[in-house]
Short mmCIF file of N, CA and C in Angstrom, two decimals:
data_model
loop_
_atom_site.label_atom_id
_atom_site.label_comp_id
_atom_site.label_asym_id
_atom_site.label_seq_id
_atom_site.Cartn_x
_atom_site.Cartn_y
_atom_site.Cartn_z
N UNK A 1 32.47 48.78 122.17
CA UNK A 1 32.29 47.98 120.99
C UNK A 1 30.85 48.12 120.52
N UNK A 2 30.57 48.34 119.26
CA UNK A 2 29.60 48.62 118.62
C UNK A 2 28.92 47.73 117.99
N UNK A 3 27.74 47.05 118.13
CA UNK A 3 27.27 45.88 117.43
C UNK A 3 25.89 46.21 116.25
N UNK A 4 26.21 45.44 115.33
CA UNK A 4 25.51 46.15 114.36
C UNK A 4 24.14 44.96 114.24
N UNK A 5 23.06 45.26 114.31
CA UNK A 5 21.89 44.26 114.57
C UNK A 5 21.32 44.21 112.90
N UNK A 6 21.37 43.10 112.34
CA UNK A 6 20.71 43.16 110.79
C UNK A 6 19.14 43.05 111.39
N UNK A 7 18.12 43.81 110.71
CA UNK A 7 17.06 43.76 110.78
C UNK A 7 16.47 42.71 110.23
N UNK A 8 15.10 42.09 110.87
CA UNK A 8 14.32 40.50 109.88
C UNK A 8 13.85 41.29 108.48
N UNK A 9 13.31 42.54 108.34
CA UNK A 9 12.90 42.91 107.14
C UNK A 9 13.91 43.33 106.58
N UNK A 10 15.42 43.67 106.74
CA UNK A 10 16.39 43.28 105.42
C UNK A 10 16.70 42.41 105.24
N UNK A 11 16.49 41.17 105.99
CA UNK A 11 17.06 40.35 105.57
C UNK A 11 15.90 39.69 104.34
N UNK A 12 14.38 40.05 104.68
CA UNK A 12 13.62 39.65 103.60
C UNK A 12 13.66 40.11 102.44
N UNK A 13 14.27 41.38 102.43
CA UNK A 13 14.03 42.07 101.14
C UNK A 13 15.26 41.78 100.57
N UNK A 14 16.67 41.37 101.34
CA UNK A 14 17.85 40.64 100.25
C UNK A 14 17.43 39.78 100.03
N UNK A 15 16.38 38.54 100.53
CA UNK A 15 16.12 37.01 99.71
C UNK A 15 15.36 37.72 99.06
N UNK A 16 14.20 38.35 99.02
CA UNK A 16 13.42 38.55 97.94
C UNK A 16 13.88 39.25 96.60
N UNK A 17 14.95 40.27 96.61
CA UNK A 17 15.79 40.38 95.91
C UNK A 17 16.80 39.22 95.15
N UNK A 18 17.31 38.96 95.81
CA UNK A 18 18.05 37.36 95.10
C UNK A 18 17.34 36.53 94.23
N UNK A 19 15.79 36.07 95.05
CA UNK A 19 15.03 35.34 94.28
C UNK A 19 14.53 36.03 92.85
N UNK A 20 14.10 37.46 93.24
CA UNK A 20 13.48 37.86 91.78
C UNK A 20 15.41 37.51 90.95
N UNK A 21 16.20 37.80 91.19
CA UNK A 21 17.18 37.69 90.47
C UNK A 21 17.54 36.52 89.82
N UNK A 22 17.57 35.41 90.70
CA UNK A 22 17.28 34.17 89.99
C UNK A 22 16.02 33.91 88.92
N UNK A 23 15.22 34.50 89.21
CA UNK A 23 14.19 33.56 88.66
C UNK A 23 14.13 34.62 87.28
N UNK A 24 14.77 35.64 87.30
CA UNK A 24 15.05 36.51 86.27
C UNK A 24 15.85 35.66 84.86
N UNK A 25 17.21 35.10 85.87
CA UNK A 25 18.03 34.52 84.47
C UNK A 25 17.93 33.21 84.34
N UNK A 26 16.94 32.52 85.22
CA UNK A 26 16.49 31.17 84.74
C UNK A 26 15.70 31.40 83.72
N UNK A 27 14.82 32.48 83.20
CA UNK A 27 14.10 32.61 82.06
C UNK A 27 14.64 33.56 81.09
N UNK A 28 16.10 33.90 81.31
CA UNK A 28 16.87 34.53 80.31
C UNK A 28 17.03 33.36 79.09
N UNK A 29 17.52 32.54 79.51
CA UNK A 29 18.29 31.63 78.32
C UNK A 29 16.72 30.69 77.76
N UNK A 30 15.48 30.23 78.32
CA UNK A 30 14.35 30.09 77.59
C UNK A 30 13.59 30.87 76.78
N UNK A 31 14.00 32.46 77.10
CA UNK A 31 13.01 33.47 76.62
C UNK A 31 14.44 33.00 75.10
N UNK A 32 15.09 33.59 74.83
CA UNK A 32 16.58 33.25 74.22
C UNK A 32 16.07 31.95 72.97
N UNK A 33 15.52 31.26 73.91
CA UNK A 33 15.31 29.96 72.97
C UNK A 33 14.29 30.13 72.37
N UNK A 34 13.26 31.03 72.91
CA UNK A 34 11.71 31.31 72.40
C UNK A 34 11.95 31.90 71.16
N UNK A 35 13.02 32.84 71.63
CA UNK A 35 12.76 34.07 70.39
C UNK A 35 13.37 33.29 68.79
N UNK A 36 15.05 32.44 69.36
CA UNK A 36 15.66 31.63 68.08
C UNK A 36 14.42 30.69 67.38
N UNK A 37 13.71 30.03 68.07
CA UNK A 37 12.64 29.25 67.31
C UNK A 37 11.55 30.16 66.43
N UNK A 38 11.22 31.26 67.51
CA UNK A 38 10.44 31.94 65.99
C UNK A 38 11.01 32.86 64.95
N UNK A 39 12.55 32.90 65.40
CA UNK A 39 13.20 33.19 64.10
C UNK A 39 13.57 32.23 62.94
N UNK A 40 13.42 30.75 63.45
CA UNK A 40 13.50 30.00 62.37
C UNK A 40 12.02 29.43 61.85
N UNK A 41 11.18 29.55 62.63
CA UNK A 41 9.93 29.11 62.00
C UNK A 41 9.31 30.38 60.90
N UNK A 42 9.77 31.84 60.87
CA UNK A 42 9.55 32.37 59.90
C UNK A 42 10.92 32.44 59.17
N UNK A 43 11.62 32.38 59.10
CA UNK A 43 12.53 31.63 58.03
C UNK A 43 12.16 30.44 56.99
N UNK A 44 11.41 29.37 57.49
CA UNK A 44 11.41 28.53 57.03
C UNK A 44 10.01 28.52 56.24
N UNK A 45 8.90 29.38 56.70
CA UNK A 45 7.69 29.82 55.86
C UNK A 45 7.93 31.08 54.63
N UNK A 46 9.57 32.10 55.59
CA UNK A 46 9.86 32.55 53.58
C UNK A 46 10.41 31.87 52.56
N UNK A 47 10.87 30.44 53.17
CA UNK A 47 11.56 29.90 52.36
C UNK A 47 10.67 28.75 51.64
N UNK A 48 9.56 28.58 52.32
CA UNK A 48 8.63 27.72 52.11
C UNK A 48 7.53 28.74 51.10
N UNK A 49 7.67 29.85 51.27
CA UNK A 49 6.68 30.85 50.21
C UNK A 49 7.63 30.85 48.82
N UNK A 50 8.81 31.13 49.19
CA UNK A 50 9.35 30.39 47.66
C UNK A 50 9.92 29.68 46.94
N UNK A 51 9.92 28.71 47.70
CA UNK A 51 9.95 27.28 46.99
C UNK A 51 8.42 26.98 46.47
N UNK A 52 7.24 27.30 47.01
CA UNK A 52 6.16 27.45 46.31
C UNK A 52 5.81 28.07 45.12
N UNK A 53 6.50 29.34 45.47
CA UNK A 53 6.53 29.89 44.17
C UNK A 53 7.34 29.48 42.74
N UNK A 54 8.42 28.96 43.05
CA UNK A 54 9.61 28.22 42.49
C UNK A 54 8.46 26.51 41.59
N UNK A 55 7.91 25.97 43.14
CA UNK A 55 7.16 24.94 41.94
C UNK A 55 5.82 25.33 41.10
N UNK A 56 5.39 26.25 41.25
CA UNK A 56 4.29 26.91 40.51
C UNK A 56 5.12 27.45 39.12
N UNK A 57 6.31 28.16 39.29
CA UNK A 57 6.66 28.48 38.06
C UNK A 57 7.21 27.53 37.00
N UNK A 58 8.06 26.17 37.93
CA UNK A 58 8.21 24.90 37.09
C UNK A 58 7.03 24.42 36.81
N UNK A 59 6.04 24.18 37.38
CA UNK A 59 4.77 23.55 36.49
C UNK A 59 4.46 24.50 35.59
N UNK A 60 4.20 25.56 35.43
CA UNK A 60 3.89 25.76 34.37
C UNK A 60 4.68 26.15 33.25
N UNK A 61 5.87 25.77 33.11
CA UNK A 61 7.29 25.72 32.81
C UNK A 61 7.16 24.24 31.70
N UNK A 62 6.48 23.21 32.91
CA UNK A 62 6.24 22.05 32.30
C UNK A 62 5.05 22.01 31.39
N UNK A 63 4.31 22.57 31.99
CA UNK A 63 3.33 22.92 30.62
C UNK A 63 3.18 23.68 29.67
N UNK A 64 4.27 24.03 29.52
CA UNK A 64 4.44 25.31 27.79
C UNK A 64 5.20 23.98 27.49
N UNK A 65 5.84 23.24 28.22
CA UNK A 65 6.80 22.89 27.27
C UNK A 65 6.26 21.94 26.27
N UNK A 66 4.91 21.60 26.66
CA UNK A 66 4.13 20.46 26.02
C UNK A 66 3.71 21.15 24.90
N UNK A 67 3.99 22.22 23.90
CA UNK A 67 3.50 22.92 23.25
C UNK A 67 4.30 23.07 22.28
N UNK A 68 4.02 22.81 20.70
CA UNK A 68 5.10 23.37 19.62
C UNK A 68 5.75 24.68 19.77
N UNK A 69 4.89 25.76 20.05
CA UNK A 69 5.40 26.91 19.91
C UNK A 69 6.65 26.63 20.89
N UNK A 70 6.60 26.73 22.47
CA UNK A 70 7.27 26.74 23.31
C UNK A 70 9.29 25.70 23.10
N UNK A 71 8.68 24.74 22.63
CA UNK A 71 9.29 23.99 22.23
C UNK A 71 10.67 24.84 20.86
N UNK A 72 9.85 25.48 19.87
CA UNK A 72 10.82 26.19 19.12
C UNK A 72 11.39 27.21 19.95
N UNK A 73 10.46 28.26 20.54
CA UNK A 73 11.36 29.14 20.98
C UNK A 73 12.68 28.71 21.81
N UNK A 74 12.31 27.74 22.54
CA UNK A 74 13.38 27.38 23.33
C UNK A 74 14.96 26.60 22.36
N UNK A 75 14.42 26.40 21.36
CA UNK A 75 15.15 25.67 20.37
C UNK A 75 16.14 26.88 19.31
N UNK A 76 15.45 28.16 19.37
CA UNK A 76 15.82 29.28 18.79
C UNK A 76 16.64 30.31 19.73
N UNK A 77 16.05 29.96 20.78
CA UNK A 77 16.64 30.78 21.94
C UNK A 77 17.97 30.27 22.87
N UNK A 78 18.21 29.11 22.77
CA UNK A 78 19.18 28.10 23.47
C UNK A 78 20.60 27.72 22.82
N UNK A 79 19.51 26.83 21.26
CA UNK A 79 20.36 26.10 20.57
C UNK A 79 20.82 27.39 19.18
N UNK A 80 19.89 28.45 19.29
CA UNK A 80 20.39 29.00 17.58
C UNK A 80 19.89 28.22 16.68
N UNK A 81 18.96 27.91 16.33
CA UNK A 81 18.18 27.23 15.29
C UNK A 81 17.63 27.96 14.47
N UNK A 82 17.25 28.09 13.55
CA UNK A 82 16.73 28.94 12.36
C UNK A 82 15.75 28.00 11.41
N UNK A 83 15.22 28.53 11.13
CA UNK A 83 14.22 27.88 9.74
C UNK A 83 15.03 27.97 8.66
N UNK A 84 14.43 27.32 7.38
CA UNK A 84 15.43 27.24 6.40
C UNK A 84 15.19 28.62 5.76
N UNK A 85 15.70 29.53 4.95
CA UNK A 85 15.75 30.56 4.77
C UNK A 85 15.60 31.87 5.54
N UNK A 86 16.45 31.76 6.69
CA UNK A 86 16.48 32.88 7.45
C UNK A 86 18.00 32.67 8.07
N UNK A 87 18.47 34.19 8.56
CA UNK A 87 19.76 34.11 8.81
C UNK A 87 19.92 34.20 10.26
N UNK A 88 20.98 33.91 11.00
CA UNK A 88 21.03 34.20 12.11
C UNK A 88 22.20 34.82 12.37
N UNK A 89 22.03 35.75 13.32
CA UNK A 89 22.52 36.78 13.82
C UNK A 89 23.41 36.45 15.06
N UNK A 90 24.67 36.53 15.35
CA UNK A 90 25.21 36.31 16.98
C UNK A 90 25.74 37.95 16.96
N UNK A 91 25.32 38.15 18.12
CA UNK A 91 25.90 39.81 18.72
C UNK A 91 26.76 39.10 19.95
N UNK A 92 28.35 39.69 19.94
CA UNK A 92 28.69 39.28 20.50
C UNK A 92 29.30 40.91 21.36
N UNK A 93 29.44 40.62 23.19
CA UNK A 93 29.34 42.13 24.03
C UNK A 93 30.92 42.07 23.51
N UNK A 94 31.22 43.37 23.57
CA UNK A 94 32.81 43.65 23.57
C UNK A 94 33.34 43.39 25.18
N UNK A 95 34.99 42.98 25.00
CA UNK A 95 35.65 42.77 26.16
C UNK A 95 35.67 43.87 26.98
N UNK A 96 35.46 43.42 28.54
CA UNK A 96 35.79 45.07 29.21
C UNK A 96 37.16 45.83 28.90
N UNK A 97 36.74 47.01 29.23
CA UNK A 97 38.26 47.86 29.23
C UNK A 97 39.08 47.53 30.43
N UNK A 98 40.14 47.57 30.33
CA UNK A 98 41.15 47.55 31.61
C UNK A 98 41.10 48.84 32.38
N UNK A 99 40.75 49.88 31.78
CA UNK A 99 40.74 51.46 32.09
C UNK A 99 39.97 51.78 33.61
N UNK A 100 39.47 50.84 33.65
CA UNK A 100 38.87 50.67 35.02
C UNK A 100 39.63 51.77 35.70
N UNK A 101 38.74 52.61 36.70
CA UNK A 101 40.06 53.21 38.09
C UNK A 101 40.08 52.97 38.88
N UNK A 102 40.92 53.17 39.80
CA UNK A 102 41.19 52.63 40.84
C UNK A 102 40.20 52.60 42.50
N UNK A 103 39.81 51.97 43.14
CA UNK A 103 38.74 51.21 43.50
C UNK A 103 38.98 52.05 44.94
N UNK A 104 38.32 52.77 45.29
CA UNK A 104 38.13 53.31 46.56
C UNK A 104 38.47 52.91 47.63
N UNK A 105 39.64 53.63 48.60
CA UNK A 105 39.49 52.82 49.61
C UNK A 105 38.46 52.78 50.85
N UNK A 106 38.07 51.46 51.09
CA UNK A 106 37.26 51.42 52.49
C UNK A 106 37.32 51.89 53.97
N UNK A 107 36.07 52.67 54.21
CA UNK A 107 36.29 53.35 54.90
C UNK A 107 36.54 52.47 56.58
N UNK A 108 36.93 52.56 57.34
CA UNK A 108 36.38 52.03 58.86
C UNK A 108 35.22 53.09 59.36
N UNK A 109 34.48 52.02 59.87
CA UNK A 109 33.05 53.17 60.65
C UNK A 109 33.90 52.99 62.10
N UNK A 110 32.50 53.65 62.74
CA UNK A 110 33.21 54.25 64.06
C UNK A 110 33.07 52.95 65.12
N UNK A 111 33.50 53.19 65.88
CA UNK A 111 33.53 52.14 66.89
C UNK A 111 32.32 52.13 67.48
N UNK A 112 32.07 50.79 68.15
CA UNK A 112 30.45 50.41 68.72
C UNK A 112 30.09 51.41 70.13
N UNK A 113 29.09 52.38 69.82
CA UNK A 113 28.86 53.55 71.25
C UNK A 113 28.09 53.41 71.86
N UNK A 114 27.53 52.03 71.67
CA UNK A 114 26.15 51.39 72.43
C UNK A 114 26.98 51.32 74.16
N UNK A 115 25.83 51.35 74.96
CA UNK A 115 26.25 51.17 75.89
C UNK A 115 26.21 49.64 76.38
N UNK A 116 26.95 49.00 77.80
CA UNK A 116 26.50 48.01 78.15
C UNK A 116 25.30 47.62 78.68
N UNK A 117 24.60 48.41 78.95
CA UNK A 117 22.88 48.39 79.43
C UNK A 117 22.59 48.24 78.47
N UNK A 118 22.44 48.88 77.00
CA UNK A 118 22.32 48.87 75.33
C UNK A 118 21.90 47.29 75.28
N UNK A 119 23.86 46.84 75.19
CA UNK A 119 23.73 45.21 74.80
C UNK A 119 23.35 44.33 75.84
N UNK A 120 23.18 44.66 76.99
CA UNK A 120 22.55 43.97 77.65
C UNK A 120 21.21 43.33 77.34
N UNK A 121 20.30 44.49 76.53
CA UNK A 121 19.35 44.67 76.25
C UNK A 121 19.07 44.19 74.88
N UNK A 122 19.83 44.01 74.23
CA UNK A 122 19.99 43.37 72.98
C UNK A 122 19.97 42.42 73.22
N UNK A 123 21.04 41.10 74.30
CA UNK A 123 21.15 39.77 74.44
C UNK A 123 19.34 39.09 74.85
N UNK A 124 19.48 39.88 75.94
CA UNK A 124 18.17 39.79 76.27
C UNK A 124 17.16 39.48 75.49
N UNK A 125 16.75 40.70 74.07
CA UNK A 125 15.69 40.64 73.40
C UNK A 125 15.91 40.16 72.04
N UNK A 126 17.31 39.91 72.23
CA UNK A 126 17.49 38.90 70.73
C UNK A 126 18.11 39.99 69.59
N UNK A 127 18.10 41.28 69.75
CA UNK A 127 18.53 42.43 68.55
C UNK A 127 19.65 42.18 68.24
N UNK A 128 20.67 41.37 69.23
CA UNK A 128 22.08 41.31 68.61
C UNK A 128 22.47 39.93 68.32
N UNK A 129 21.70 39.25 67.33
CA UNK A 129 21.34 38.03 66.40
C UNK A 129 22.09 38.40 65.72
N UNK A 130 22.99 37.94 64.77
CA UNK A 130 23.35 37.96 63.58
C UNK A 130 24.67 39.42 63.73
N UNK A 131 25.25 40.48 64.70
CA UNK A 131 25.50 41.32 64.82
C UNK A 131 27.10 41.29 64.39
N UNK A 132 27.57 41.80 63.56
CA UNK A 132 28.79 41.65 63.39
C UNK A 132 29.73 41.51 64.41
N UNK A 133 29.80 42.13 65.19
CA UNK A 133 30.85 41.81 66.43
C UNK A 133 30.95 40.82 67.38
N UNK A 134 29.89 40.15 67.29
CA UNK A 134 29.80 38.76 67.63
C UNK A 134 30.86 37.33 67.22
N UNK A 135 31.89 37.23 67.74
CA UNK A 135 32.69 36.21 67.09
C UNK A 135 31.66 34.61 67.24
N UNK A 136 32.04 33.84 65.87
CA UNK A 136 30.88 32.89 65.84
C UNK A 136 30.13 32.53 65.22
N UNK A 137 29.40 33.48 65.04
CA UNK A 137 28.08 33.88 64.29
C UNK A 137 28.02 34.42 63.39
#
């Protein structure tokens, strides 16, 4: 009968193995959370760059409007208003044609050739955010 003796230094290097492994995917799902927060904190500064821009163009939107000129054009341009001796003009677009042809069919692309190390690597670093094949999301 043959007895098989585990050595003390494998047995250190399977806990030390295990541990790096744990302590690997205890900071999977925080790193995860790191990355979603600074995807919404620059989200919310492009959206915050134009809504800035948005009230810069209403103020000064509000201030033509304080103005005769501004005031007609918008009155000529909106309502069709005219001065007294002048004519006004409506151009109206013609209806589309029906002649239209017939609408291409869609192609299917190829199936996903990423590997699982690939998406592994994606979950990990956040690349497969938003990824179509993701049910969910």
């Amino acid at each position: 009968m043959k007895r098989y003796f585990i050595r003390p230094g494998g047995l250190l290097v399977a806990a030390l193995f295990l541990l790096i492994g744990a302590a690997f995917l205890t900071q999977v799902v925080p790193y995860r959370q790191i990355l979603d927060a600074n995807q919404n904190v620059a989200d919310a500064r492009q959206e915050l760059a134009r809504l800035e821009s948005e009230n810069s163009r209403l103020e000064a939107d509000v201030v033509a409007l304080g103005t005769e000129a501004e005031i007609e054009r918008l009155a000529r341009e909106k309502l069709g208003y005219v001065r007294p001796g002048e004519t006004a003009f409506v151009v109206v677009d013609p209806p589309p044609s029906d002649d239209a042809g017939p609408e291409a069919p869609v192609e299917a692309g190829p199936e996903d050739m990423r590997t699982w190390v690939d998406k592994i690597w994606d979950f990990v670093t956040g690349a497969d955010e938003g990824s179509p094949d993701e049910p969910g999301e």
